[in-house]
Amino acid sequence: MRIRFLFLICISSFILTGCRTRGYGKYFPEFVDLGLSVKWATCNIGAQRPNQYGDYFAWGETYTKDYYDDDNYSIQERYNTKGVSILDSSDDAAYILWGEDWRIPTKEEIQELKQKCRWQWTTLNNTYGYKVTGPNGNSIFLPTAGLRFQNRLELSEINAYYWSSSLDKTMADLLLFDSNVIQLTNLAPSVGRSIRPVLSSQKSVPVKAVKIRQKTHDLNIGEQYTFTVEIIPSNAVKKYTSWSSSNPSVATVDSYGTVTAVSKGKCMITASRGSFTDRCQLVVR
């Protein structure tokens, strides 16, 4: 009888949380197959239950903050300088906090969710939001979590803002909804908003090679330069690339491949992904 009682408690706990205990924030959400191109998580990052708001992130930041505004946000400038419009894995909170199988959805995947699913405005455990039902009849719940601006939580129970991994020049693409409107739009990336990750349903493709496109480069002291890397094949798993310098006293390199010339000399810059690496020579004059 005691074993049966404990079993029932465990089952009830799972239904209430929709999550299992491991990973970031002690809870690691399950996914739901809605019959779309990707599988969607049952909870927001930082939430323990589908109806909970979870944590808030500025676009491209992988940590939460007490204060959200332009003054303490630098991701946008870096992406505009590189001309990149898709979030790198090293700036993807889902990838960093939950593991390489998870990521923030693209705007196309959010558009697919909007167009191919049935959206029903409802409440779950006294929280407003949408029950989103896929073509196969399975569903997820998206709560109206509002946003965090400066040190305030605003518009909770009224609006919801869910980041995509796409950047449109100076604005980031996201899903915005309230009880009347569901739309894909773009807004300021420095504000704290929700993330509902996706799990790719495609078969993982292994990395076969890593190639730095520049084999040598010269810099003057104090100058910076960003190296680019090609992963073969382009759809390989593990998007994150790590960088290192053989002599940081000559030049340092950050996690995005941007080197800073420190003093005269030569060093090797190495890009790595798993067991695959490539190197280039940097000369500081």
C-alpha positions as a Markdown table, in Angstrom:
| # | Residue | x | y | z |
|---|---|---|---|---|
| 1 | Met | 0.0 | 0.0 | 0.0 |
| 2 | Arg | 2.8 | 2.4 | 0.9 |
| 3 | Ile | 4.6 | 1.7 | -2.4 |
| 4 | Arg | 1.4 | 2.4 | -4.3 |
| 5 | Phe | 0.9 | 5.6 | -2.4 |
| 6 | Leu | 4.4 | 6.9 | -3.2 |
| 7 | Phe | 3.9 | 5.9 | -6.8 |
| 8 | Leu | 0.7 | 8.0 | -7.0 |
| 9 | Ile | 2.5 | 11.0 | -5.4 |
| 10 | Cys | 5.3 | 10.8 | -8.1 |
| 11 | Ile | 2.8 | 10.7 | -10.9 |
| 12 | Ser | 0.8 | 13.6 | -9.6 |
| 13 | Ser | 4.0 | 15.7 | -9.2 |
| 14 | Phe | 5.0 | 15.0 | -12.8 |
| 15 | Ile | 1.5 | 16.1 | -14.1 |
| 16 | Leu | 1.7 | 19.3 | -12.1 |
| 17 | Thr | 5.2 | 20.3 | -13.1 |
| 18 | Gly | 5.5 | 18.9 | -16.6 |
| 19 | Cys | 9.2 | 18.7 | -15.9 |
| 20 | Arg | 11.7 | 16.3 | -14.6 |
| 21 | Thr | 14.4 | 17.2 | -12.0 |
| 22 | Arg | 17.8 | 17.8 | -13.6 |
| 23 | Gly | 19.6 | 20.5 | -15.4 |
| 24 | Tyr | 19.3 | 24.3 | -15.1 |
| 25 | Gly | 17.2 | 25.6 | -12.2 |
| 26 | Lys | 16.8 | 21.9 | -11.0 |
| 27 | Tyr | 14.1 | 21.4 | -13.6 |
| 28 | Phe | 14.6 | 20.2 | -17.2 |
| 29 | Pro | 11.5 | 20.5 | -19.3 |
| 30 | Glu | 10.1 | 17.7 | -21.4 |
| 31 | Phe | 9.2 | 18.3 | -25.0 |
| 32 | Val | 6.0 | 17.9 | -26.9 |
| 33 | Asp | 5.7 | 16.8 | -30.5 |
| 34 | Leu | 3.1 | 19.0 | -32.1 |
| 35 | Gly | 3.5 | 17.6 | -35.5 |
| 36 | Leu | 5.7 | 20.4 | -36.6 |
| 37 | Ser | 9.3 | 20.6 | -37.9 |
| 38 | Val | 10.7 | 20.9 | -34.3 |
| 39 | Lys | 9.5 | 19.7 | -30.9 |
| 40 | Trp | 8.6 | 22.4 | -28.3 |
| 41 | Ala | 9.5 | 22.5 | -24.6 |
| 42 | Thr | 6.7 | 22.2 | -22.1 |
| 43 | Cys | 8.0 | 25.1 | -19.9 |
| 44 | Asn | 9.8 | 28.4 | -20.3 |
| 45 | Ile | 13.5 | 28.6 | -19.2 |
| 46 | Gly | 13.5 | 29.0 | -15.4 |
| 47 | Ala | 10.0 | 27.7 | -14.9 |
| 48 | Gln | 9.0 | 24.6 | -13.0 |
| 49 | Arg | 5.5 | 24.3 | -14.5 |
| 50 | Pro | 4.0 | 25.1 | -17.9 |
| 51 | Asn | 2.0 | 28.0 | -16.4 |
| 52 | Gln | 4.9 | 29.7 | -14.6 |
| 53 | Tyr | 6.6 | 32.6 | -16.2 |
| 54 | Gly | 10.2 | 31.5 | -15.7 |
| 55 | Asp | 13.2 | 33.7 | -16.2 |
| 56 | Tyr | 13.8 | 36.7 | -18.5 |
| 57 | Phe | 16.6 | 37.3 | -20.8 |
| 58 | Ala | 17.8 | 40.1 | -23.1 |
| 59 | Trp | 18.3 | 38.8 | -26.6 |
| 60 | Gly | 21.6 | 37.0 | -26.9 |
| 61 | Glu | 22.3 | 37.0 | -23.2 |
| 62 | Thr | 22.5 | 33.7 | -21.4 |
| 63 | Tyr | 22.0 | 35.0 | -17.8 |
| 64 | Thr | 19.3 | 36.8 | -15.9 |
| 65 | Lys | 19.8 | 40.3 | -14.5 |
| 66 | Asp | 18.3 | 42.7 | -11.9 |
| 67 | Tyr | 18.2 | 45.5 | -14.4 |
| 68 | Tyr | 17.5 | 45.5 | -18.1 |
| 69 | Asp | 18.2 | 48.5 | -20.4 |
| 70 | Asp | 20.5 | 49.7 | -23.2 |
| 71 | Asp | 23.2 | 50.8 | -20.7 |
| 72 | Asn | 24.1 | 47.2 | -19.6 |
| 73 | Tyr | 23.6 | 45.5 | -23.0 |
| 74 | Ser | 26.3 | 44.9 | -25.6 |
| 75 | Ile | 25.2 | 41.9 | -27.7 |
| 76 | Gln | 23.4 | 44.0 | -30.4 |
| 77 | Glu | 26.5 | 46.0 | -31.3 |
| 78 | Arg | 28.6 | 42.9 | -31.7 |
| 79 | Tyr | 26.1 | 41.3 | -34.1 |
| 80 | Asn | 25.6 | 44.5 | -36.1 |
| 81 | Thr | 29.4 | 44.8 | -36.5 |
| 82 | Lys | 29.6 | 41.2 | -37.8 |
| 83 | Gly | 26.5 | 41.5 | -40.0 |
| 84 | Val | 25.1 | 38.4 | -38.4 |
| 85 | Ser | 21.3 | 37.9 | -38.3 |
| 86 | Ile | 21.1 | 34.5 | -36.5 |
| 87 | Leu | 22.0 | 33.9 | -32.9 |
| 88 | Asp | 25.2 | 32.0 | -32.3 |
| 89 | Ser | 25.0 | 29.0 | -30.1 |
| 90 | Ser | 27.3 | 30.6 | -27.5 |
| 91 | Asp | 24.7 | 33.4 | -27.1 |
| 92 | Asp | 21.7 | 31.0 | -27.0 |
| 93 | Ala | 20.4 | 30.6 | -23.5 |
| 94 | Ala | 18.6 | 27.4 | -24.3 |
| 95 | Tyr | 21.8 | 25.8 | -25.7 |
| 96 | Ile | 24.0 | 27.1 | -22.9 |
| 97 | Leu | 21.7 | 26.3 | -20.0 |
| 98 | Trp | 19.9 | 23.1 | -21.2 |
| 99 | Gly | 22.5 | 21.5 | -23.5 |
| 100 | Glu | 23.3 | 21.2 | -27.1 |
| 101 | Asp | 20.0 | 19.6 | -28.2 |
| 102 | Trp | 18.1 | 22.7 | -27.2 |
| 103 | Arg | 18.0 | 26.1 | -28.8 |
| 104 | Ile | 15.8 | 29.2 | -29.2 |
| 105 | Pro | 13.4 | 28.8 | -32.1 |
| 106 | Thr | 14.0 | 30.7 | -35.4 |
| 107 | Lys | 11.4 | 33.2 | -36.6 |
| 108 | Glu | 10.3 | 30.7 | -39.2 |
| 109 | Glu | 9.6 | 28.1 | -36.5 |
| 110 | Ile | 7.6 | 30.6 | -34.6 |
| 111 | Gln | 5.7 | 31.4 | -37.7 |
| 112 | Glu | 5.0 | 27.7 | -38.3 |
| 113 | Leu | 3.7 | 27.5 | -34.7 |
| 114 | Lys | 1.4 | 30.5 | -35.3 |
| 115 | Gln | 0.1 | 29.3 | -38.7 |
| 116 | Lys | -0.3 | 25.6 | -38.3 |
| 117 | Cys | -1.6 | 25.4 | -34.7 |
| 118 | Arg | -4.9 | 26.2 | -33.1 |
| 119 | Trp | -4.6 | 28.9 | -30.5 |
| 120 | Gln | -7.1 | 29.0 | -27.6 |
| 121 | Trp | -7.1 | 31.8 | -25.0 |
| 122 | Thr | -7.5 | 30.2 | -21.6 |
| 123 | Thr | -6.1 | 29.9 | -18.1 |
| 124 | Leu | -4.0 | 27.2 | -16.5 |
| 125 | Asn | -3.8 | 27.2 | -12.7 |
| 126 | Asn | -5.1 | 30.8 | -12.7 |
| 127 | Thr | -2.6 | 32.0 | -15.2 |
| 128 | Tyr | -3.7 | 33.5 | -18.5 |
| 129 | Gly | -2.2 | 32.4 | -21.8 |
| 130 | Tyr | -2.7 | 30.3 | -24.9 |
| 131 | Lys | -3.3 | 26.6 | -25.3 |
| 132 | Val | -1.5 | 25.9 | -28.6 |
| 133 | Thr | -2.7 | 22.7 | -30.2 |
| 134 | Gly | -0.7 | 21.2 | -33.1 |
| 135 | Pro | -1.9 | 19.3 | -36.2 |
| 136 | Asn | -1.5 | 16.0 | -34.4 |
| 137 | Gly | -3.7 | 17.1 | -31.4 |
| 138 | Asn | -0.9 | 17.5 | -28.9 |
| 139 | Ser | -0.6 | 20.9 | -27.1 |
| 140 | Ile | 1.6 | 23.2 | -25.1 |
| 141 | Phe | 0.7 | 26.2 | -22.9 |
| 142 | Leu | 2.3 | 29.6 | -23.3 |
| 143 | Pro | 1.7 | 32.0 | -20.3 |
| 144 | Thr | 1.4 | 35.7 | -20.5 |
| 145 | Ala | 4.7 | 36.4 | -18.7 |
| 146 | Gly | 5.1 | 40.1 | -19.6 |
| 147 | Leu | 8.6 | 41.5 | -19.7 |
| 148 | Arg | 11.3 | 43.0 | -17.5 |
| 149 | Phe | 12.3 | 46.6 | -18.2 |
| 150 | Gln | 14.9 | 48.1 | -15.9 |
| 151 | Asn | 14.1 | 46.6 | -12.5 |
| 152 | Arg | 10.3 | 46.1 | -13.1 |
| 153 | Leu | 8.1 | 43.3 | -14.2 |
| 154 | Glu | 5.5 | 44.8 | -16.6 |
| 155 | Leu | 2.4 | 43.6 | -18.5 |
| 156 | Ser | 2.3 | 40.1 | -16.9 |
| 157 | Glu | -1.1 | 38.5 | -17.3 |
| 158 | Ile | -1.7 | 40.8 | -20.3 |
| 159 | Asn | 1.0 | 40.3 | -22.9 |
| 160 | Ala | 3.7 | 37.7 | -23.7 |
| 161 | Tyr | 7.0 | 38.1 | -25.5 |
| 162 | Tyr | 8.9 | 35.1 | -26.7 |
| 163 | Trp | 12.4 | 35.5 | -28.3 |
| 164 | Ser | 13.3 | 34.0 | -31.6 |
| 165 | Ser | 17.0 | 33.5 | -32.6 |
| 166 | Ser | 16.7 | 36.0 | -35.4 |
| 167 | Leu | 17.9 | 39.6 | -35.5 |
| 168 | Asp | 16.5 | 42.2 | -37.9 |
| 169 | Lys | 19.2 | 44.9 | -38.1 |
| 170 | Thr | 18.9 | 46.6 | -34.7 |
| 171 | Met | 15.7 | 44.8 | -33.6 |
| 172 | Ala | 15.2 | 41.2 | -32.5 |
| 173 | Asp | 12.3 | 39.0 | -33.9 |
| 174 | Leu | 9.9 | 37.6 | -31.4 |
| 175 | Leu | 6.4 | 36.2 | -30.8 |
| 176 | Leu | 4.0 | 38.8 | -29.2 |
| 177 | Phe | 0.5 | 38.0 | -28.1 |
| 178 | Asp | -2.4 | 39.1 | -25.9 |
| 179 | Ser | -6.0 | 37.9 | -25.7 |
| 180 | Asn | -6.8 | 39.5 | -29.1 |
| 181 | Val | -3.6 | 39.5 | -31.2 |
| 182 | Ile | -0.9 | 36.9 | -32.0 |
| 183 | Gln | 1.9 | 38.2 | -34.2 |
| 184 | Leu | 5.5 | 37.9 | -35.1 |
| 185 | Thr | 7.2 | 41.2 | -34.8 |
| 186 | Asn | 10.6 | 42.7 | -33.8 |
| 187 | Leu | 11.4 | 44.9 | -30.8 |
| 188 | Ala | 14.4 | 46.2 | -28.8 |
| 189 | Pro | 16.7 | 43.4 | -27.8 |
| 190 | Ser | 17.9 | 44.8 | -24.5 |
| 191 | Val | 14.6 | 44.2 | -22.6 |
| 192 | Gly | 14.1 | 41.0 | -20.6 |
| 193 | Arg | 11.7 | 38.6 | -22.2 |
| 194 | Ser | 10.8 | 34.9 | -22.1 |
| 195 | Ile | 12.3 | 31.9 | -23.9 |
| 196 | Arg | 10.4 | 28.8 | -24.9 |
| 197 | Pro | 13.1 | 26.4 | -26.4 |
| 198 | Val | 12.7 | 23.9 | -29.1 |
| 199 | Leu | 14.3 | 20.5 | -29.7 |
| 200 | Ser | 15.4 | 19.7 | -33.2 |
| 201 | Ser | 13.5 | 16.7 | -34.6 |
| 202 | Gln | 16.1 | 16.2 | -37.4 |
| 203 | Lys | 18.7 | 13.5 | -37.1 |
| 204 | Ser | 22.0 | 14.8 | -35.7 |
| 205 | Val | 24.7 | 15.3 | -38.3 |
| 206 | Pro | 28.3 | 14.9 | -37.1 |
| 207 | Val | 31.1 | 17.4 | -37.7 |
| 208 | Lys | 33.6 | 16.3 | -40.3 |
| 209 | Ala | 36.0 | 19.3 | -40.4 |
| 210 | Val | 36.6 | 22.8 | -39.0 |
| 211 | Lys | 38.3 | 25.4 | -41.3 |
| 212 | Ile | 39.3 | 29.0 | -40.4 |
| 213 | Arg | 38.8 | 31.0 | -43.6 |
| 214 | Gln | 41.8 | 33.3 | -43.0 |
| 215 | Lys | 45.1 | 31.4 | -42.7 |
| 216 | Thr | 47.2 | 34.4 | -41.7 |
| 217 | His | 46.5 | 38.0 | -40.6 |
| 218 | Asp | 48.5 | 41.0 | -39.5 |
| 219 | Leu | 47.5 | 43.5 | -36.8 |
| 220 | Asn | 48.9 | 46.6 | -35.2 |
| 221 | Ile | 49.0 | 46.8 | -31.4 |
| 222 | Gly | 45.6 | 47.7 | -30.0 |
| 223 | Glu | 43.7 | 46.6 | -33.2 |
| 224 | Gln | 41.0 | 43.9 | -33.3 |
| 225 | Tyr | 39.9 | 41.5 | -35.9 |
| 226 | Thr | 37.2 | 38.8 | -36.0 |
| 227 | Phe | 38.1 | 35.4 | -37.6 |
| 228 | Thr | 35.4 | 33.3 | -39.2 |
| 229 | Val | 35.2 | 29.6 | -39.2 |
| 230 | Glu | 33.5 | 27.1 | -41.6 |
| 231 | Ile | 32.0 | 23.9 | -40.2 |
| 232 | Ile | 31.7 | 21.0 | -42.5 |
| 233 | Pro | 29.0 | 20.0 | -43.1 |
| 234 | Ser | 27.1 | 23.3 | -42.4 |
| 235 | Asn | 24.2 | 21.5 | -40.7 |
| 236 | Ala | 26.4 | 19.6 | -38.3 |
| 237 | Val | 25.5 | 19.2 | -34.6 |
| 238 | Lys | 27.3 | 21.3 | -31.9 |
| 239 | Lys | 27.3 | 24.7 | -33.3 |
| 240 | Tyr | 29.5 | 26.2 | -30.6 |
| 241 | Thr | 33.1 | 26.9 | -31.6 |
| 242 | Ser | 35.8 | 27.5 | -29.0 |
| 243 | Trp | 38.8 | 29.8 | -29.6 |
| 244 | Ser | 42.2 | 30.0 | -28.1 |
| 245 | Ser | 45.5 | 31.9 | -28.5 |
| 246 | Ser | 48.9 | 30.2 | -28.2 |
| 247 | Asn | 50.3 | 33.4 | -26.7 |
| 248 | Pro | 47.9 | 35.7 | -24.9 |
| 249 | Ser | 50.7 | 38.1 | -24.2 |
| 250 | Val | 50.8 | 38.8 | -28.0 |
| 251 | Ala | 47.1 | 38.5 | -28.7 |
| 252 | Thr | 44.0 | 37.4 | -26.9 |
| 253 | Val | 40.9 | 35.9 | -28.5 |
| 254 | Asp | 37.3 | 35.8 | -27.1 |
| 255 | Ser | 34.6 | 33.2 | -27.5 |
| 256 | Tyr | 33.4 | 34.8 | -30.8 |
| 257 | Gly | 36.8 | 34.6 | -32.6 |
| 258 | Thr | 37.6 | 38.3 | -32.1 |
| 259 | Val | 41.3 | 38.8 | -31.5 |
| 260 | Thr | 42.9 | 41.8 | -29.8 |
| 261 | Ala | 46.6 | 42.6 | -30.5 |
| 262 | Val | 48.5 | 43.2 | -27.3 |
| 263 | Ser | 52.2 | 43.3 | -28.1 |
| 264 | Lys | 54.6 | 42.7 | -31.0 |
| 265 | Gly | 55.1 | 39.0 | -32.0 |
| 266 | Lys | 53.5 | 36.0 | -33.5 |
| 267 | Cys | 50.9 | 33.5 | -32.2 |
| 268 | Met | 48.6 | 30.8 | -33.4 |
| 269 | Ile | 44.8 | 31.2 | -33.2 |
| 270 | Thr | 43.0 | 27.9 | -32.8 |
| 271 | Ala | 39.3 | 27.2 | -33.5 |
| 272 | Ser | 37.9 | 24.0 | -32.0 |
| 273 | Arg | 34.7 | 22.1 | -32.2 |
| 274 | Gly | 34.7 | 18.8 | -30.5 |
| 275 | Ser | 37.9 | 16.9 | -31.6 |
| 276 | Phe | 38.2 | 19.0 | -34.8 |
| 277 | Thr | 40.5 | 22.0 | -34.9 |
| 278 | Asp | 42.1 | 24.4 | -37.3 |
| 279 | Arg | 44.8 | 27.1 | -36.8 |
| 280 | Cys | 45.9 | 30.4 | -38.3 |
| 281 | Gln | 48.9 | 32.6 | -37.7 |
| 282 | Leu | 48.5 | 36.1 | -36.3 |
| 283 | Val | 51.3 | 38.6 | -36.6 |
| 284 | Val | 51.3 | 41.7 | -34.4 |
| 285 | Arg | 53.5 | 44.5 | -35.6 |
